[in-house]
mmCIF file of C-alpha atoms in Angstrom:
data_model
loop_
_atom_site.group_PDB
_atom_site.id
_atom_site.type_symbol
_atom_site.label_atom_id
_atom_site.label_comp_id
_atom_site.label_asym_id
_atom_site.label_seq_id
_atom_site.Cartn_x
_atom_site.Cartn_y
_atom_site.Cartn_z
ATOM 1 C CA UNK X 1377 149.048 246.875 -47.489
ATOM 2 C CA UNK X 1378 148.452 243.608 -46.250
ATOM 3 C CA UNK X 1379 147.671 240.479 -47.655
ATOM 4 C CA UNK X 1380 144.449 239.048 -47.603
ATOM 5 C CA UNK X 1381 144.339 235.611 -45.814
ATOM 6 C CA UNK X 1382 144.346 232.465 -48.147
ATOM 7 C CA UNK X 1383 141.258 230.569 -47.565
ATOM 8 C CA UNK X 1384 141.626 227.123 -47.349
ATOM 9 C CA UNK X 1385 138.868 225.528 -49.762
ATOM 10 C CA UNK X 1386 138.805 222.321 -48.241
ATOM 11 C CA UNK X 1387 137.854 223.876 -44.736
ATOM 12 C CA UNK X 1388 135.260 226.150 -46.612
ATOM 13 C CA UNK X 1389 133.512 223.044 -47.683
ATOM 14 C CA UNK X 1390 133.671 221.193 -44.640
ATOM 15 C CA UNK X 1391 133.154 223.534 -41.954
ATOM 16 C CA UNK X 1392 129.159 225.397 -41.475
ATOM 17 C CA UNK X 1393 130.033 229.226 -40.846
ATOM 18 C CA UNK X 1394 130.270 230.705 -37.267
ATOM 19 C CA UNK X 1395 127.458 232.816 -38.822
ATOM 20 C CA UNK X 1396 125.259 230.568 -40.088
ATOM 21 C CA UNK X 1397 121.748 229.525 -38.490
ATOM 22 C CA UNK X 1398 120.542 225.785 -38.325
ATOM 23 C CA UNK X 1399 117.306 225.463 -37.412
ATOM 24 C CA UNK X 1400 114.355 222.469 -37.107
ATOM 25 C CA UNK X 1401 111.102 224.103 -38.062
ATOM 26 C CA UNK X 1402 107.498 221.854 -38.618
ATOM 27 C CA UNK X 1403 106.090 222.362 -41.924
ATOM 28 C CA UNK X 1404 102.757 223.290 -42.199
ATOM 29 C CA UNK X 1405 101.602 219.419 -41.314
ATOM 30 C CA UNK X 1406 104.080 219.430 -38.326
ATOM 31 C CA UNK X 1407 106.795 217.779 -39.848
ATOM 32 C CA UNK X 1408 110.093 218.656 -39.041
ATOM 33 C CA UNK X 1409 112.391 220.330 -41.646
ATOM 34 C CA UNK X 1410 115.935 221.154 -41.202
ATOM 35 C CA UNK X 1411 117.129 224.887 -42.260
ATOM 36 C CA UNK X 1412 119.994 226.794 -42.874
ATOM 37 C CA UNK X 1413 120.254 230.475 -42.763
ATOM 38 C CA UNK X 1414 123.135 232.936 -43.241
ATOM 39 C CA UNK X 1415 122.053 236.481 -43.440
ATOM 40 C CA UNK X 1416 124.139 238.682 -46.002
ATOM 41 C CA UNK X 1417 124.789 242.078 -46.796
ATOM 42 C CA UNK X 1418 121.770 243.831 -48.461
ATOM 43 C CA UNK X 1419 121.932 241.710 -51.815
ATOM 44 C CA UNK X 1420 118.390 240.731 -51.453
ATOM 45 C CA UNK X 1421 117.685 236.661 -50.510
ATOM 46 C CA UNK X 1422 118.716 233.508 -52.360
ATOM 47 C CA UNK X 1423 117.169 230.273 -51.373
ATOM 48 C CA UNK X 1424 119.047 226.857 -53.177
ATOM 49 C CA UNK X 1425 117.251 223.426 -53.316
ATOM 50 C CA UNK X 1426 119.021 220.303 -53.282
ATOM 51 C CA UNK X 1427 118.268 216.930 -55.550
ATOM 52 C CA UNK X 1428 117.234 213.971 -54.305
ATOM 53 C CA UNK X 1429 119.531 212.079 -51.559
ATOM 54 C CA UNK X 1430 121.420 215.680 -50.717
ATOM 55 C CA UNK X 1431 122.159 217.776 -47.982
ATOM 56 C CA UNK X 1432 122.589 221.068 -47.633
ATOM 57 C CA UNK X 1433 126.737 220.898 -46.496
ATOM 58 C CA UNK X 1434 127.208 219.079 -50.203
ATOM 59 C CA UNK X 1435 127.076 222.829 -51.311
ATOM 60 C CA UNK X 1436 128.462 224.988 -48.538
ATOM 61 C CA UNK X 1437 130.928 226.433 -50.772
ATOM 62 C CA UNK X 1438 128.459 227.513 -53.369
ATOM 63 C CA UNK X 1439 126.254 229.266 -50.523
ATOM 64 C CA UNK X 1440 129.738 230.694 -49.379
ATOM 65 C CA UNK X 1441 130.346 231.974 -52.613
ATOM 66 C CA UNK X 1442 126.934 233.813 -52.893
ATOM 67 C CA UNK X 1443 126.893 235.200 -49.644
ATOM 68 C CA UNK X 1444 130.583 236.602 -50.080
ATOM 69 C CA UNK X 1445 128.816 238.580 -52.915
ATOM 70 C CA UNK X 1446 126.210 240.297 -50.831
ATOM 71 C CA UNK X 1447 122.820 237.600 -50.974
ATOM 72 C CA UNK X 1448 121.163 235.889 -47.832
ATOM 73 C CA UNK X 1449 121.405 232.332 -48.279
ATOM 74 C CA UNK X 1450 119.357 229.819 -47.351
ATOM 75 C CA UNK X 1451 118.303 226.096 -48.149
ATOM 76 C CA UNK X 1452 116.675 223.455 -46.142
ATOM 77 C CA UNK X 1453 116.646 219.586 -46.408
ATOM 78 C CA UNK X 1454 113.652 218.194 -48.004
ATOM 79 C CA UNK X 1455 111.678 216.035 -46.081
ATOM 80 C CA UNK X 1456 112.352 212.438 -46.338
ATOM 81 C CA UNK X 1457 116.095 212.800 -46.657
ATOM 82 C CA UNK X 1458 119.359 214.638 -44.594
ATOM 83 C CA UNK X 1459 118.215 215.745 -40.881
ATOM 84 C CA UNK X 1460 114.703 216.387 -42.174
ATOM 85 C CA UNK X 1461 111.900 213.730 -40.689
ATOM 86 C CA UNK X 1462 112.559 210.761 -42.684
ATOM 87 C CA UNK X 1463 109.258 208.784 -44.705
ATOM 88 C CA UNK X 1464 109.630 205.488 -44.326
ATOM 89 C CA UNK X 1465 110.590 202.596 -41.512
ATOM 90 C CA UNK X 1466 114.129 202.267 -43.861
ATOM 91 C CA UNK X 1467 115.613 205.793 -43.025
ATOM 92 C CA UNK X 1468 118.348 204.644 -45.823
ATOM 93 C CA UNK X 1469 115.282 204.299 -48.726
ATOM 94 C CA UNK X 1470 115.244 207.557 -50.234
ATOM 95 C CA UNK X 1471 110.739 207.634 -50.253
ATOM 96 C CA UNK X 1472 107.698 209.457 -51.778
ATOM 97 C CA UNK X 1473 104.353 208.404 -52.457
ATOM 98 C CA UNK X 1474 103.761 211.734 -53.674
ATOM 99 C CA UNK X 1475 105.642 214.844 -54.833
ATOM 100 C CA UNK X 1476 102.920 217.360 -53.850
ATOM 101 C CA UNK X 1477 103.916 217.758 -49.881
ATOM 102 C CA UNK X 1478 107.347 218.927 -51.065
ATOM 103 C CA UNK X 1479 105.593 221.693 -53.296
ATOM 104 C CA UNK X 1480 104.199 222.503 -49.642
ATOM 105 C CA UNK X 1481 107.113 222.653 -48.135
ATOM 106 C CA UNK X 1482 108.717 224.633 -50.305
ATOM 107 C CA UNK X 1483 106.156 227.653 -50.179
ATOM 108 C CA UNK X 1484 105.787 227.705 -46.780
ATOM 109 C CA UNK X 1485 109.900 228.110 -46.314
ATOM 110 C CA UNK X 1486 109.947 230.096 -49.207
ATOM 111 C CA UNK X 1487 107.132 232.633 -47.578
ATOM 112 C CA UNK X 1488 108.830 232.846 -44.448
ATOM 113 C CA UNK X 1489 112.000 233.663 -46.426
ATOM 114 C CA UNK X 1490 111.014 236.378 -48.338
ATOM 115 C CA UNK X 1491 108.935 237.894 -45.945
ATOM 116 C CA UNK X 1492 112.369 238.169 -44.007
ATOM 117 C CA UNK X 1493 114.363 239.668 -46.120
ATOM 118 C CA UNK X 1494 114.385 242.488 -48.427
ATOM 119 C CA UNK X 1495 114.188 241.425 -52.429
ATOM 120 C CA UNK X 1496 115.538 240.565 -54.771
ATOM 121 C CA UNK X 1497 114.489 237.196 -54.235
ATOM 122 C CA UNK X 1498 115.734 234.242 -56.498
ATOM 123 C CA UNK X 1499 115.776 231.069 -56.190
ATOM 124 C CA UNK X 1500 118.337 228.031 -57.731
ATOM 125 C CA UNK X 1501 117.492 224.312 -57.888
ATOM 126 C CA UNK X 1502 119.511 221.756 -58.839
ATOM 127 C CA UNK X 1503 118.363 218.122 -59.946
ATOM 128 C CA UNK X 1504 114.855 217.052 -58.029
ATOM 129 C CA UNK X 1505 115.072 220.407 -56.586
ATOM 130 C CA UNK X 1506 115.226 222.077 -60.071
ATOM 131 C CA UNK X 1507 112.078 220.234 -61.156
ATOM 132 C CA UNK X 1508 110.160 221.306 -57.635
ATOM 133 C CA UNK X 1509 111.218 224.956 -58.214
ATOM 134 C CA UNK X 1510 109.662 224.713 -61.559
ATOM 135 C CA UNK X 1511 106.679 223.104 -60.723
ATOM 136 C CA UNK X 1512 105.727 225.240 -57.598
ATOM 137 C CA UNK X 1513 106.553 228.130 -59.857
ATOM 138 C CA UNK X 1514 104.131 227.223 -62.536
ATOM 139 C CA UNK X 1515 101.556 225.721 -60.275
ATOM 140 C CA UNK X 1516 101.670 229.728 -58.464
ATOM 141 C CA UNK X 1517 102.785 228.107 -55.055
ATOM 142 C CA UNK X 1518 105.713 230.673 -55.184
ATOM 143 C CA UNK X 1519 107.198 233.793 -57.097
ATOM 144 C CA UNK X 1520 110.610 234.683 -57.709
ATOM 145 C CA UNK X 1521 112.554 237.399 -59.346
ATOM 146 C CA UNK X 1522 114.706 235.050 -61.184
ATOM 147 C CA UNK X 1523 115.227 231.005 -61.017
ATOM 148 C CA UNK X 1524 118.316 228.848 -61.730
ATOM 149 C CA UNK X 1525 117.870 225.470 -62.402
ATOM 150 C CA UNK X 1526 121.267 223.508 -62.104
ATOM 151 C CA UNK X 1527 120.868 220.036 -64.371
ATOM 152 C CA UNK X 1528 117.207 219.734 -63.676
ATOM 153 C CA UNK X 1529 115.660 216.901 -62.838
ATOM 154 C CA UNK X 1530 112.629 217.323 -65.855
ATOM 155 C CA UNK X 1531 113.006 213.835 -67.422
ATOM 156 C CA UNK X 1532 114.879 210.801 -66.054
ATOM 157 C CA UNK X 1533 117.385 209.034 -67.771
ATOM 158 C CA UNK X 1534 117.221 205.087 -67.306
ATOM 159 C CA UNK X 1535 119.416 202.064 -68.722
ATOM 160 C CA UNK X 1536 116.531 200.462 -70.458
ATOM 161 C CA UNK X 1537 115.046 203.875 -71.674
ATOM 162 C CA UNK X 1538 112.805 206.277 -70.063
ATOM 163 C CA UNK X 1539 109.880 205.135 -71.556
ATOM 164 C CA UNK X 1540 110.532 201.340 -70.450
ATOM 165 C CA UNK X 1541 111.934 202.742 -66.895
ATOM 166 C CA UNK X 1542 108.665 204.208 -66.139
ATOM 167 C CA UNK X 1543 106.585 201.319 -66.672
ATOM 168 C CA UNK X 1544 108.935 199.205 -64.757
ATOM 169 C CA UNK X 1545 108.998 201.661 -61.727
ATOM 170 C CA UNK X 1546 105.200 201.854 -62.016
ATOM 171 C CA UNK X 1547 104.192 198.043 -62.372
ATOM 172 C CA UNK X 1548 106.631 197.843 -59.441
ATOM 173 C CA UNK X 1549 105.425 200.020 -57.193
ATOM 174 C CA UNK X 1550 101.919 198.004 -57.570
ATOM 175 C CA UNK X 1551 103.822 194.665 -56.808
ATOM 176 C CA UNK X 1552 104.697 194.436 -53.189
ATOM 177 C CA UNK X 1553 106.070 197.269 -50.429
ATOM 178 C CA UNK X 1554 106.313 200.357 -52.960
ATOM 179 C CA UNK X 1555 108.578 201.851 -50.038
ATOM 180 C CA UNK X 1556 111.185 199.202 -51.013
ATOM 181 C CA UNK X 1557 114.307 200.256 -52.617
ATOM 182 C CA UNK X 1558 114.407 200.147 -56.297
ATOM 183 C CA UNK X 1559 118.176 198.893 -56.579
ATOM 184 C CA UNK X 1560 120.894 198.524 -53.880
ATOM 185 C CA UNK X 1561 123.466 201.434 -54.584
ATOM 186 C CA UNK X 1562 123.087 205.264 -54.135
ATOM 187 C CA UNK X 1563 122.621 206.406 -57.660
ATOM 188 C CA UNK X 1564 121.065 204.298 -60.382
ATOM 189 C CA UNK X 1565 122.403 200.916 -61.336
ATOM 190 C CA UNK X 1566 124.227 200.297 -64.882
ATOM 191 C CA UNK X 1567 127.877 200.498 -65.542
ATOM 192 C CA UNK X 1568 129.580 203.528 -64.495
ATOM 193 C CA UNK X 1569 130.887 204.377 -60.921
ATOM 194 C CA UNK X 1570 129.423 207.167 -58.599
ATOM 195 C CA UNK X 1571 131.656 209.664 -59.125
ATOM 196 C CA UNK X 1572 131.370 209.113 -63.105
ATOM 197 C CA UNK X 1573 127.576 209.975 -62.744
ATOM 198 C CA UNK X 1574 128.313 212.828 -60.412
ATOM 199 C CA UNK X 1575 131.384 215.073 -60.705
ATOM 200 C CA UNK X 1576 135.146 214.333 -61.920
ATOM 201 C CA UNK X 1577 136.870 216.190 -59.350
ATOM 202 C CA UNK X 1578 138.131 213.782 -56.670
ATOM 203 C CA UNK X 1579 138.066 216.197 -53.727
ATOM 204 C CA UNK X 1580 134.405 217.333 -53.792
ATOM 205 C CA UNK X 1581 133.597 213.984 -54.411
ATOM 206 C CA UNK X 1582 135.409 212.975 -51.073
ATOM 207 C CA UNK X 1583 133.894 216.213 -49.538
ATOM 208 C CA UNK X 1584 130.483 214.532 -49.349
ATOM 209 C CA UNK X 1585 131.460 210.965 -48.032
ATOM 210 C CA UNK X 1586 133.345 213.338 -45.315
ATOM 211 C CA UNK X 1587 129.953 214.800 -44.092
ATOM 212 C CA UNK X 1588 128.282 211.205 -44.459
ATOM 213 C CA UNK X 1589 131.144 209.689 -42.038
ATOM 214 C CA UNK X 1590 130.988 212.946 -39.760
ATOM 215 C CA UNK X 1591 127.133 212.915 -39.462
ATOM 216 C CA UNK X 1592 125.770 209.735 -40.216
ATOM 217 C CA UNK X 1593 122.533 210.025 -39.361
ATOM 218 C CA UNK X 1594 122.523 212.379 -43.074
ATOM 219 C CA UNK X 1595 123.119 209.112 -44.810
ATOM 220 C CA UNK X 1596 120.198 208.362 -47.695
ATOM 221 C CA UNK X 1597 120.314 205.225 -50.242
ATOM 222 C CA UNK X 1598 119.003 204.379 -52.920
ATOM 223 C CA UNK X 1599 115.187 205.572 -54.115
ATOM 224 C CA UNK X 1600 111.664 203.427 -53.299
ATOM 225 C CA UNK X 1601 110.086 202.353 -56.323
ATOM 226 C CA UNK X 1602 107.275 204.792 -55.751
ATOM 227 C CA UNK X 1603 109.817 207.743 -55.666
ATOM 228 C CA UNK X 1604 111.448 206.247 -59.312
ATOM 229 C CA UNK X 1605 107.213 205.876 -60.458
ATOM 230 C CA UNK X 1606 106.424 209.727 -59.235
ATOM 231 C CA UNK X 1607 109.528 211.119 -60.545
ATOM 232 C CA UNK X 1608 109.011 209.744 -64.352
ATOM 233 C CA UNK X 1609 105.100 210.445 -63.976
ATOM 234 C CA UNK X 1610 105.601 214.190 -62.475
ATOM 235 C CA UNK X 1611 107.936 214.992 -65.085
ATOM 236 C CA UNK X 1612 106.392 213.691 -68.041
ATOM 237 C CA UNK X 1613 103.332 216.060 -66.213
ATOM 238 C CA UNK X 1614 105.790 219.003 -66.021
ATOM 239 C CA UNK X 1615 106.623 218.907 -69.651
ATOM 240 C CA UNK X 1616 103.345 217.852 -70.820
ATOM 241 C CA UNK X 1617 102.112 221.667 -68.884
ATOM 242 C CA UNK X 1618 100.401 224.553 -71.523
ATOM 243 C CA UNK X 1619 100.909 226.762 -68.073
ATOM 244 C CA UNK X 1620 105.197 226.645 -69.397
ATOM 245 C CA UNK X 1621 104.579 228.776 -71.786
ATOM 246 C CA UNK X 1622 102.839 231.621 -69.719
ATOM 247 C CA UNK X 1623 106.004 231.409 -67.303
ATOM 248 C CA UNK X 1624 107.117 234.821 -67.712
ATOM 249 C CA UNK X 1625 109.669 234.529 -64.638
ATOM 250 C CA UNK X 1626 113.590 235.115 -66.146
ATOM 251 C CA UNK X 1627 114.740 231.550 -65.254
ATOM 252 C CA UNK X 1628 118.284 230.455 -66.420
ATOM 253 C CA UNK X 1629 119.203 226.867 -67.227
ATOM 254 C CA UNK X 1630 122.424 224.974 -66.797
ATOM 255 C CA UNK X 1631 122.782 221.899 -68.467
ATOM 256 C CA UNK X 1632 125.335 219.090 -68.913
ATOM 257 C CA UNK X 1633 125.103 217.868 -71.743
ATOM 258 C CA UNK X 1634 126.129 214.171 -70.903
ATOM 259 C CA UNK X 1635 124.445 213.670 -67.803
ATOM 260 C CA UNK X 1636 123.751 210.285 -66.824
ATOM 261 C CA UNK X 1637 121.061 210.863 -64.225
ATOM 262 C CA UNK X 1638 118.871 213.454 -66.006
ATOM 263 C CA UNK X 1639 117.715 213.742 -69.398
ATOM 264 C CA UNK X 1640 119.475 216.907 -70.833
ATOM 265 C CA UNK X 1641 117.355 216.861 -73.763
ATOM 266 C CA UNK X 1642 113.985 216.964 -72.188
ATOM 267 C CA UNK X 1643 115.556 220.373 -69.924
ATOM 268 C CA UNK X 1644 116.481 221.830 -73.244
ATOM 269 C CA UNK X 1645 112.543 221.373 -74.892
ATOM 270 C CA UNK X 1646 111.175 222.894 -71.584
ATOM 271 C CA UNK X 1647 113.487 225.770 -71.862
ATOM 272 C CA UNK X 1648 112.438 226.011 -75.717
ATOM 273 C CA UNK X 1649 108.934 226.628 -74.391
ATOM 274 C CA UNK X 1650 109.530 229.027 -71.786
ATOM 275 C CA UNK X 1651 109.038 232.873 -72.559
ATOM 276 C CA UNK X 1652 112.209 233.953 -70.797
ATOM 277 C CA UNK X 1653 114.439 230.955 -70.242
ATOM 278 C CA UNK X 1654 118.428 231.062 -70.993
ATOM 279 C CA UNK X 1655 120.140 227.478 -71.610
ATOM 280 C CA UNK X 1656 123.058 226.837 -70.894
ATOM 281 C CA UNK X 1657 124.993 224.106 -72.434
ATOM 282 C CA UNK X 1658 128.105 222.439 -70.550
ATOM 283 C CA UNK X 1659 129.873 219.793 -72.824
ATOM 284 C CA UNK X 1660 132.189 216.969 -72.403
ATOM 285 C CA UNK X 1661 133.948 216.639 -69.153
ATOM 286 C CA UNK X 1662 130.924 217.575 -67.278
ATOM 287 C CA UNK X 1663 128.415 215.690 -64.956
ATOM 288 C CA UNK X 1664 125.589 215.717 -63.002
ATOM 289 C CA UNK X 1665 126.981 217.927 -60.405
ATOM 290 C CA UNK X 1666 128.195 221.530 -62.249
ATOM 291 C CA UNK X 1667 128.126 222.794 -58.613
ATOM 292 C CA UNK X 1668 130.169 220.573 -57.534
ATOM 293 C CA UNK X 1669 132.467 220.008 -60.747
ATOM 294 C CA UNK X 1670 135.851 220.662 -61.186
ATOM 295 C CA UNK X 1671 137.169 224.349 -61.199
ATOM 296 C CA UNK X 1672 137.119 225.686 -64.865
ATOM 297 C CA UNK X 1673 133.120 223.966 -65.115
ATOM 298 C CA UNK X 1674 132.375 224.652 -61.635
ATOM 299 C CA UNK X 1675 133.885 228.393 -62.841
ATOM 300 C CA UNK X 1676 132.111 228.642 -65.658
ATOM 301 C CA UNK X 1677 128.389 227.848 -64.064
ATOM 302 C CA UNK X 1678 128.772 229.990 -61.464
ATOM 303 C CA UNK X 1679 129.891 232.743 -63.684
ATOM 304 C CA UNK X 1680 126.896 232.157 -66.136
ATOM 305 C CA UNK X 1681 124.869 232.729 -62.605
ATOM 306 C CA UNK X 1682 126.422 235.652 -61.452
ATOM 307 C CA UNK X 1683 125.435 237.599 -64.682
ATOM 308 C CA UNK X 1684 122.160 235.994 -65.083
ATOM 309 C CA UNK X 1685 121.507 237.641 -61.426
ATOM 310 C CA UNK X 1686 123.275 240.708 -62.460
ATOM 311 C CA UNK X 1687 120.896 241.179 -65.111
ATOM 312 C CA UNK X 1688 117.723 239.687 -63.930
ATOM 313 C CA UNK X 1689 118.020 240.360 -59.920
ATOM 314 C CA UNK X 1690 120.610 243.497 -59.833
#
């Protein structure tokens, strides 16, 4: 019998599959939005959304993994950021006056989607991209069979406190450009390195600045201050929303406990109110990225999604 061939990891998250689609499609406004598309092998269709600042080859090897068993994947880049239309003159400031176009977005590539392929259809969203799954979900934009959301992005953790954060980011989005950047570095100011807020393994760390020195043009900074006022205000909304608890999608929850970008505790009291949620807990040794993490986390996430999906989307 012969051996299978090893598969270098490194090349699986660095190189887009022979058998992959990109694409530029316009949104329903025109806009342009840049999509990825690898058909699988009867599974049914799973679509994953990216956080704020990411592109879609940050997570090549998770869409490799989930097309290897069976699913279409897809995921697109969300307007304003990665080789989507950018929304401001600084294509570095990551910029939103308002959340509700992405909402938009997100249907109208989620209806062409599943109106492509055969179901099951789920979808996963991690960070900003968990919170606009849940919202468009709620809101009745979209339905799914089942819904991961990968350290969501439903309350905002800040080095002054949220509560103080969000009057900051909203007095300074009234004073001056509120496309501006609200601090100088990628990820939030205050004490601890990149990588500390993201991910302790070293090579998918690298894997990203790779891409960013291969295709430049992906490159996104830091937030505008209007982006840092919607994102407290939207989620405060979100978790403020009687329409939770009629939710009756499954939807499981990953989420790291120590997270330095995202409030862990404000994910866990939305999946308290939802009628079919599963949390998720991932303890020390884990950041914001469990995608991304190294391999006994990154194992252990991706097993708690393939028997979520199992169950919930067989």
């Amino acid at each position: 019998m012969r051996a299978m061939p090893m598969i270098d990891p490194v090349m699986v998250r660095r190189t887009v599959p022979a058998d992959a689609r990109i694409m530029f499609d316009a949104a329903a406004d025109g806009w342009p939005l840049r999509r990825f598309v690898r058909d699988g092998t009867g599974r049914g269709s799973l679509m994953f959304l990216g956080g704020r600042g990411d592109v879609f080859e940050k997570y090549l090897e998770a869409l490799d993994d989930w097309h290897t068993r069976g699913w279409a994947v897809s995921t697109f880049d969300w307007r304003g950021q990665g080789g989507s239309g950018r929304l401001c003159a600084n294509r570095h400031v990551g910029h939103s006056d308002n959340f509700a176009p992405w909402i938009d977005d997100l249907g109208g590539v989620w209806r062409d989607r599943t109106a492509a392929c055969t179901g099951p259809h789920v979808l996963v969203g991690h960070s900003m991209g968990g919170y606009l799954a849940l919202r468009a979900l709620i809101d009745g934009v979209i339905t799914a069979d089942a819904v991961v959301l990968v350290a969501p992005m439903l309350g905002l953790r800040s080095p002054v406190g949220a509560w103080i954060g969000g009057r900051v980011a909203a007095a300074m989005r009234r004073t001056g450009d509120p496309a501006r950047p609200a601090w100088k570095s990628h990820e939030r100011p205050g004490g601890l390195a990149r990588q500390q807020l993201l991910t302790a393994d070293s090579a998918r760390y690298a894997d990203e600045e790779w891409w960013m020195a291969t295709r430049p043009e992906l490159r996104l900074g830091p937030p505008s201050w209007a982006w840092l006022d919607e994102a407290f205000a939207a989620t405060a909304r979100l978790r403020g929303d009687p329409k939770l608890s009629s939710l009756t999608t499954p939807v499981l929850m990953l989420v790291a406990e120590h997270d330095r970008l995202v409030d862990p505790r404000a994910a866990a009291q939305v999946a308290a109110r939802l009628p079919s949620a599963t949390l998720v807990r991932f303890g020390k040794g884990a950041a914001h990225e469990l995608l991304r993490e190294a391999d006994p986390i990154r194992g252990q996430a991706m097993a708690a999604i393939d028997a979520f999906l199992a169950q919930h989307a067989p």
